[in-house]
Amino acid sequence: MNIRNFSIVAHVDHGKSTLADRFLEITGTVTGDKMKPQLLDSLALERERGITIKLAPVRLKYKYKKPVILSEAKNIYPSATPQDDNNEEYILNLIDTPGHVDFSYEVSRALAAVEGAILLVDAVQGIQAQTLSHGLAALEQNLTLIPVINKIDLPSANIEKAKKELTDTFGFIEDEVLLVSGKTGEGVEEILKAVIERIPPPNRHSELRPKDDQPLADVSESQTNKILNQGSPDLIGVQDDVNGTPLRALIFDSFFDSYKGVVAAVRIVDGEVPKVGSEIEFLGTKATGQVLEKGYFGPQLIPTDSLEAGEIGYIATGIKTPDLVRVGDTIITTVHLGGGEKVALSLYLRGVPGEIEPLPGYKEVKPMVYVGLYPIDQDEYHEIKDALEKFRLSDPAFTYELEHSNALGAGFRCGFLGLLHAEVVQERLSGEFNADLIATAPSVEYMLGSELIHNPADLPQGEGLKDLKEPWVKLEIFVPQQYIGGVMDLVQEKRGAFKNMQHFGAQVQLSYEMPLSEMITDFYDKLKSVSSGFASLDWEFREFREVDAVRVDVLVGGEKVDALSVVIVRGRAEYVGRRLVEKLKEVLPRQNFEVAIQATIGGKIIARETLSSFRKDVTAKLYGGDVTRKNKLLEKQKKGKKKMKMIGRVEIPQEAFLSILKS
């Protein structure tokens, strides 16, 4: 079987999904009225926002007709294999990926499942932050890169500039760079040919190794022979458990189906998926499941009888507990021996006692931004919890833990990779699970002594927080030269420390180190403003550094709203406190009584605003007469408002938490 596994990586809006559409058309994977723009962007939110959020695998079938004789002098494709016979059919497993920095974990998972990648660059914009980030990530995994310049049909396309940036940055030879238009289809078929010619086929016979010093059981030679001969009376149904070669598969994505349980998207590294009904095991969680269905993505789920080494597909496991199936885990086939003992078939069929070595998997992702999510109706708490558990299957970068707020009740402290990630998750929870939630303002993770704290309300009160550390990030900004001044002023205002400047033609890469807390408010919007929308950025966590900061609390009607607490650098605390109460005054609904809005540090009030009450005209029905009657009604109203103030509780709307971002 001729197989090529590849991905498309690029900066956001450089045309990945449109190019994938042309692949689907050319290969006949999707035809006629079933074809629609950005077909692989299956989420409603992806279509609404016009960006790719989730990785999307699909199998393409392509007949390679015209062999290309590579120049021996240039030898520009050292990884290429000898040309196969003309008109042979190839299976091309494509994984489309997001381009925004907040979804970089989706890209890393896709790259671990393929042997090569198309590095796509916009002919107008050239190399951007995520072009560099994803390209270097692919090279770190020893993937073969195919450089492609897209949107060559645009009048403002600068092909030579983009080509020079690719050759200077990644060391490509000019003849390697392909020119295409995903919109018109020009040059697209040449990419499919290049995928076959340049990207190596998957290794379908990797060496299986036992895990050192972790034997499961001692197996005698005679017992091993019985296992190999599949004739042992103590062996329970080998032929029923396994159909063909043993299995080792990497889970790179998953989702929940109410009928099939957890469906795992997998790259088959060794062997083949056993027949329907066979037992499988997950090495990381030690959970067992059953092959209810196996198949490939077309892009919808298409069942098949065979899913072998080198292929990308899915396994419906029947497992109804989402936590048991984790992205990055290894699936194997198991055999039951006498006495209820269960062993890894991949090794025992070869007579090797011991535990099978799991596949490398993925580096565990670390959330950078934390938001409190609370059910508006507390009766829906358990339904929301189930929704979060199922959602985490499709987004392993999302984390959550239980928490309680005095103001909002029971809820969840959720971790995200960035602000866009947080927004997208909230919208998906609302759209896909009908989750009616209120979200607090985003915060970062702080370190107090040796303890990590995700919620500002959990920090101690007082004028100062000793031994408090905040996260700093390494920030890379790509911007045209004429906007350097404005960008540098902005980053300096946000406590950024300049590190380096590098030129890429008309583009400049500015390297900074900056507190993450300064990035999660309005930094991205201001960056786009000072650069007229041309700047792009990439960032990664650097380290925790000491910070002189205080906790600012908010009191509404004399009650502390813990969900509105924020950590602010001491020098800006009073300014932020004043801005915060001013914004809250604008968004809080008026009551039938006056409401005091106060910002405090410890027990000291640093800012106050008063939300005036509604005033009902209780004298409207009077038509003249004694003034004492009027005064009596006004005094009665005043007493009623005083009683309401004592027992009244102000409802905090979602806009109140958003106001923190603007303060």
PDB file of C-alpha atoms in Angstrom, residues 362-473:
ATOM      1  CA  TYR A 362       3.086  14.544  23.563  1.00  0.00           C
ATOM      2  CA  LYS A 363       4.576  17.017  25.986  1.00  0.00           C
ATOM      3  CA  GLU A 364       1.918  17.832  28.561  1.00  0.00           C
ATOM      4  CA  VAL A 365       0.477  21.244  27.801  1.00  0.00           C
ATOM      5  CA  LYS A 366       0.431  23.899  30.530  1.00  0.00           C
ATOM      6  CA  PRO A 367      -2.509  26.333  30.717  1.00  0.00           C
ATOM      7  CA  MET A 368      -1.492  29.984  30.794  1.00  0.00           C
ATOM      8  CA  VAL A 369      -4.803  31.800  31.347  1.00  0.00           C
ATOM      9  CA  TYR A 370      -7.407  30.953  33.989  1.00  0.00           C
ATOM     10  CA  VAL A 371     -11.097  31.891  33.992  1.00  0.00           C
ATOM     11  CA  GLY A 372     -13.852  31.009  36.456  1.00  0.00           C
ATOM     12  CA  LEU A 373     -16.939  29.502  34.793  1.00  0.00           C
ATOM     13  CA  TYR A 374     -20.140  29.360  36.863  1.00  0.00           C
ATOM     14  CA  PRO A 375     -23.608  28.025  35.957  1.00  0.00           C
ATOM     15  CA  ILE A 376     -26.154  30.838  35.945  1.00  0.00           C
ATOM     16  CA  ASP A 377     -28.623  28.273  37.296  1.00  0.00           C
ATOM     17  CA  GLN A 378     -26.947  26.329  40.105  1.00  0.00           C
ATOM     18  CA  ASP A 379     -29.352  23.425  39.492  1.00  0.00           C
ATOM     19  CA  GLU A 380     -27.449  22.791  36.245  1.00  0.00           C
ATOM     20  CA  TYR A 381     -24.096  22.325  38.009  1.00  0.00           C
ATOM     21  CA  HIS A 382     -23.831  18.554  37.414  1.00  0.00           C
ATOM     22  CA  GLU A 383     -24.897  18.861  33.765  1.00  0.00           C
ATOM     23  CA  ILE A 384     -22.195  21.503  33.243  1.00  0.00           C
ATOM     24  CA  LYS A 385     -19.623  19.264  34.928  1.00  0.00           C
ATOM     25  CA  ASP A 386     -20.498  16.371  32.570  1.00  0.00           C
ATOM     26  CA  ALA A 387     -20.268  18.751  29.605  1.00  0.00           C
ATOM     27  CA  LEU A 388     -16.769  19.904  30.643  1.00  0.00           C
ATOM     28  CA  GLU A 389     -15.627  16.293  31.019  1.00  0.00           C
ATOM     29  CA  LYS A 390     -16.817  15.372  27.524  1.00  0.00           C
ATOM     30  CA  PHE A 391     -15.511  18.601  26.003  1.00  0.00           C
ATOM     31  CA  ARG A 392     -12.018  17.966  27.342  1.00  0.00           C
ATOM     32  CA  LEU A 393     -11.854  14.872  25.105  1.00  0.00           C
ATOM     33  CA  SER A 394     -11.790  17.030  21.990  1.00  0.00           C
ATOM     34  CA  ASP A 395      -9.571  19.720  23.534  1.00  0.00           C
ATOM     35  CA  PRO A 396      -6.836  18.291  25.785  1.00  0.00           C
ATOM     36  CA  ALA A 397      -5.323  21.776  26.214  1.00  0.00           C
ATOM     37  CA  PHE A 398      -8.400  22.707  28.270  1.00  0.00           C
ATOM     38  CA  THR A 399      -8.297  21.947  32.009  1.00  0.00           C
ATOM     39  CA  TYR A 400     -10.726  22.505  34.869  1.00  0.00           C
ATOM     40  CA  GLU A 401     -11.031  22.024  38.611  1.00  0.00           C
ATOM     41  CA  LEU A 402     -13.900  22.610  41.028  1.00  0.00           C
ATOM     42  CA  GLU A 403     -14.139  25.865  42.989  1.00  0.00           C
ATOM     43  CA  HIS A 404     -16.684  27.869  44.979  1.00  0.00           C
ATOM     44  CA  SER A 405     -17.400  31.590  44.993  1.00  0.00           C
ATOM     45  CA  ASN A 406     -19.317  33.398  47.743  1.00  0.00           C
ATOM     46  CA  ALA A 407     -20.896  35.582  45.074  1.00  0.00           C
ATOM     47  CA  LEU A 408     -21.503  33.091  42.260  1.00  0.00           C
ATOM     48  CA  GLY A 409     -21.791  29.726  44.013  1.00  0.00           C
ATOM     49  CA  ALA A 410     -20.297  26.435  42.807  1.00  0.00           C
ATOM     50  CA  GLY A 411     -18.282  26.587  39.603  1.00  0.00           C
ATOM     51  CA  PHE A 412     -15.062  25.675  37.855  1.00  0.00           C
ATOM     52  CA  ARG A 413     -11.619  27.246  37.555  1.00  0.00           C
ATOM     53  CA  CYS A 414     -10.705  26.567  33.923  1.00  0.00           C
ATOM     54  CA  GLY A 415      -7.280  26.756  32.279  1.00  0.00           C
ATOM     55  CA  PHE A 416      -6.657  27.864  28.685  1.00  0.00           C
ATOM     56  CA  LEU A 417      -3.705  28.527  26.384  1.00  0.00           C
ATOM     57  CA  GLY A 418      -4.748  32.113  25.721  1.00  0.00           C
ATOM     58  CA  LEU A 419      -7.648  34.566  25.539  1.00  0.00           C
ATOM     59  CA  LEU A 420      -8.896  33.410  22.135  1.00  0.00           C
ATOM     60  CA  HIS A 421      -8.806  29.814  23.359  1.00  0.00           C
ATOM     61  CA  ALA A 422     -10.905  30.863  26.382  1.00  0.00           C
ATOM     62  CA  GLU A 423     -13.442  32.690  24.194  1.00  0.00           C
ATOM     63  CA  VAL A 424     -13.749  29.777  21.781  1.00  0.00           C
ATOM     64  CA  VAL A 425     -14.232  27.199  24.547  1.00  0.00           C
ATOM     65  CA  GLN A 426     -16.970  29.286  26.189  1.00  0.00           C
ATOM     66  CA  GLU A 427     -18.781  29.692  22.865  1.00  0.00           C
ATOM     67  CA  ARG A 428     -18.457  25.972  22.074  1.00  0.00           C
ATOM     68  CA  LEU A 429     -19.784  24.996  25.506  1.00  0.00           C
ATOM     69  CA  SER A 430     -22.740  27.282  24.935  1.00  0.00           C
ATOM     70  CA  GLY A 431     -23.414  26.119  21.371  1.00  0.00           C
ATOM     71  CA  GLU A 432     -22.650  22.390  21.621  1.00  0.00           C
ATOM     72  CA  PHE A 433     -23.785  21.648  25.187  1.00  0.00           C
ATOM     73  CA  ASN A 434     -26.328  24.454  25.807  1.00  0.00           C
ATOM     74  CA  ALA A 435     -24.266  25.486  28.826  1.00  0.00           C
ATOM     75  CA  ASP A 436     -25.536  28.776  30.286  1.00  0.00           C
ATOM     76  CA  LEU A 437     -22.431  30.168  32.003  1.00  0.00           C
ATOM     77  CA  ILE A 438     -21.069  33.344  33.517  1.00  0.00           C
ATOM     78  CA  ALA A 439     -17.319  33.865  33.079  1.00  0.00           C
ATOM     79  CA  THR A 440     -15.041  35.834  35.385  1.00  0.00           C
ATOM     80  CA  ALA A 441     -12.193  38.031  34.191  1.00  0.00           C
ATOM     81  CA  PRO A 442      -9.092  36.109  33.054  1.00  0.00           C
ATOM     82  CA  SER A 443      -6.077  35.833  35.337  1.00  0.00           C
ATOM     83  CA  VAL A 444      -2.683  34.137  35.275  1.00  0.00           C
ATOM     84  CA  GLU A 445      -1.092  31.572  37.554  1.00  0.00           C
ATOM     85  CA  TYR A 446       0.906  33.071  40.442  1.00  0.00           C
ATOM     86  CA  MET A 447       3.500  31.448  42.664  1.00  0.00           C
ATOM     87  CA  LEU A 448       3.433  32.296  46.371  1.00  0.00           C
ATOM     88  CA  GLY A 449       6.382  30.591  48.028  1.00  0.00           C
ATOM     89  CA  SER A 450       6.173  27.106  46.526  1.00  0.00           C
ATOM     90  CA  GLU A 451       2.393  27.138  46.012  1.00  0.00           C
ATOM     91  CA  LEU A 452       0.787  27.750  42.600  1.00  0.00           C
ATOM     92  CA  ILE A 453      -2.381  29.852  42.768  1.00  0.00           C
ATOM     93  CA  HIS A 454      -4.858  30.148  39.887  1.00  0.00           C
ATOM     94  CA  ASN A 455      -7.471  32.406  41.508  1.00  0.00           C
ATOM     95  CA  PRO A 456      -6.571  35.928  42.762  1.00  0.00           C
ATOM     96  CA  ALA A 457      -9.186  35.566  45.525  1.00  0.00           C
ATOM     97  CA  ASP A 458      -7.075  32.771  47.048  1.00  0.00           C
ATOM     98  CA  LEU A 459      -4.132  35.122  47.652  1.00  0.00           C
ATOM     99  CA  PRO A 460      -3.784  36.652  51.145  1.00  0.00           C
ATOM    100  CA  GLN A 461      -5.081  40.167  51.812  1.00  0.00           C
ATOM    101  CA  GLY A 462      -2.847  43.044  52.814  1.00  0.00           C
ATOM    102  CA  GLU A 463      -0.759  45.905  51.532  1.00  0.00           C
ATOM    103  CA  GLY A 464       1.823  43.641  49.970  1.00  0.00           C
ATOM    104  CA  LEU A 465       2.302  40.035  48.925  1.00  0.00           C
ATOM    105  CA  LYS A 466       5.718  38.793  49.986  1.00  0.00           C
ATOM    106  CA  ASP A 467       7.490  36.188  47.861  1.00  0.00           C
ATOM    107  CA  LEU A 468       4.888  36.549  45.089  1.00  0.00           C
ATOM    108  CA  LYS A 469       6.050  35.587  41.597  1.00  0.00           C
ATOM    109  CA  GLU A 470       4.300  36.056  38.258  1.00  0.00           C
ATOM    110  CA  PRO A 471       4.836  34.244  34.929  1.00  0.00           C
ATOM    111  CA  TRP A 472       7.010  35.874  32.259  1.00  0.00           C
ATOM    112  CA  VAL A 473       6.936  34.896  28.601  1.00  0.00           C
TER     113      VAL A 473
END
